[in-house]
Amino acid sequence: MKRYAFFISDGTGITAETLGNSLLSQFESIDFERVTFPYIDSEEKAEAVVEEINKAQIESGQTAIVIDTVVDKNIRKVIDQANAFKVDIFATFLKPLERELGEKSSYTVGKSHQSALSDSYIARMDAINYALDNDDGARTRYYDEADIILVGVSRSGKTPSCLYMAMQFGIKAANYPLTEDDMEELTLPDCLKDRKEKLFGLTIDPDRLSAIRNERRANSRYASLKQCYHEVDEVEMLFERNNIPYLTTTDASVEEISTRIMAAAKLQRRLN
Amino acid sequence: MKRYAFFISDGTGITAETLGNSLLSQFESIDFERVTFPYIDSEEKAEAVVEEINKAQIESGQTAIVIDTVVDKNIRKVIDQANAFKVDIFATFLKPLERELGEKSSYTVGKSHQSALSDSYIARMDAINYALDNDDGARTRYYDEADIILVGVSRSGKTPSCLYMAMQFGIKAANYPLTEDDMEELTLPDCLKDRKEKLFGLTIDPDRLSAIRNERRANSRYASLKQCYHEVDEVEMLFERNNIPYLTTTDASVEEISTRIMAAAKLQRRLN
């Protein structure tokens, strides 16, 4: 059974998508066809969207689900005309919130996203640049600026986690790949020794690591099961011996790894 | 007036934060103190959260706002005991959706986020690696694999946009910095000439560009207003002359730039 789900917004559509996907994932047996319409900021654009929704309903023989975060009243009225089941986030929650907060909400188009000129924007750009410049042990002399330094074997998930923490939370995250030399001696390289309080370890199931490495360099020693078991063993011993907190990235999405690191390392987000 | 807002989740907390920030941003005059509690997956953890919420209420003299996406019924019951105004996303929307879809939703902890082993996860990792490897013109021989190639002057927002598109949508985005030589001749470099249909331009207000460049290299020729005006002028002429679609990144957040590129270039997301 196929159902259309439309995410409609006068801005980026990210709020509607995020909430919509959370809700729809609770219905496992239904195959949703998801379509996002961002920047629906005029009645004309809304009319075109309504046409698409009605077409989808006829095509699939099922009422479409509409999840929208449009704030403008006239545009909302147009969308309401679609033949669809509507999950209306703002209408549902803003009125009660207005009563609770004793204040009218600002029904202005696009208000729900940060401006480029805000402090948040600069903090985020700084953090992204920091993650890029201090990736994979490329530079170690700016580790004093780091909020956190991720350590682990190659392909354990360090780089995407650093980028995600920068993008989502404005956290300055560096990362350093531990090599066989470091691990065999069970000692930390000099550039990390003085920053022990900033270190956070990532580990991963060796079978999974081997699968990931094989995607990059098939049938190499680097990707072999034996090598992966060896490296993971050693790196966990190194973490234990140096009291470095760590977590496993197996079966975890980048969001999960990043938010778990934030919680475990007690880092506060720098963005709203 | 200060108000506490708590985002509570049994998963990463990202859905609760995204929706919560969207709702709260509609109340401009209120200074919200935002606190996220991710991974609240036991009644014990929920009880600790309730204590924090009640403390916040006493401290601020204001009822706290609670926005939660916890699915487990027993954990929800604990959170309900907090002295707070609750925006209850799942309770509000899942019941009506169940009726509309004719199916019970799966109230399982953590179900709302993708698994690491899904196709989505691999597509995302691939896209992030692609963006990193093909950043800033570093490599051009894999442009055939690109979904899109961003072009523009240095610091116009190419790199963060590529990373965001990779992370959020699984899109493979390369980027190439146009140099003065390219621009003076108003011709595209050879590596771009054959991929015109994949090119997308970014431009930016010269004053803003100068401010951004000054953050990196203060008082350089590179950051000077004169140089920025010159480069922006030339790059826009180059875009026009070669029929490259482009948009301005001034005043736009990374989300906005990325979703606008997606819409303008008619790119479909590769992730759910």
mmCIF file of C-alpha atoms in Angstrom, chain A residues 73 89-101 103-105 107, chain B residues 27 85:
data_model
loop_
_atom_site.group_PDB
_atom_site.id
_atom_site.type_symbol
_atom_site.label_atom_id
_atom_site.label_comp_id
_atom_site.label_asym_id
_atom_site.label_seq_id
_atom_site.Cartn_x
_atom_site.Cartn_y
_atom_site.Cartn_z
ATOM 1 C CA LYS A 73 -2.764 32.728 6.987
ATOM 2 C CA ILE A 89 1.742 21.714 13.663
ATOM 3 C CA PHE A 90 1.469 25.448 14.102
ATOM 4 C CA ALA A 91 -2.317 25.671 14.313
ATOM 5 C CA THR A 92 -2.308 22.864 16.863
ATOM 6 C CA PHE A 93 0.413 24.136 19.152
ATOM 7 C CA LEU A 94 0.727 27.895 18.736
ATOM 8 C CA LYS A 95 -2.677 28.855 20.152
ATOM 9 C CA PRO A 96 -2.235 26.949 23.427
ATOM 10 C CA LEU A 97 1.330 28.268 23.665
ATOM 11 C CA GLU A 98 0.074 31.826 23.164
ATOM 12 C CA ARG A 99 -2.288 31.379 26.070
ATOM 13 C CA GLU A 100 0.381 29.849 28.279
ATOM 14 C CA LEU A 101 2.979 32.484 27.437
ATOM 15 C CA GLU A 103 1.778 36.652 24.184
ATOM 16 C CA LYS A 104 0.801 36.587 20.524
ATOM 17 C CA SER A 105 3.164 34.694 18.254
ATOM 18 C CA TYR A 107 3.009 34.996 12.189
ATOM 19 C CA PHE B 27 7.596 34.307 20.415
ATOM 20 C CA PHE B 85 3.239 23.131 30.108
#
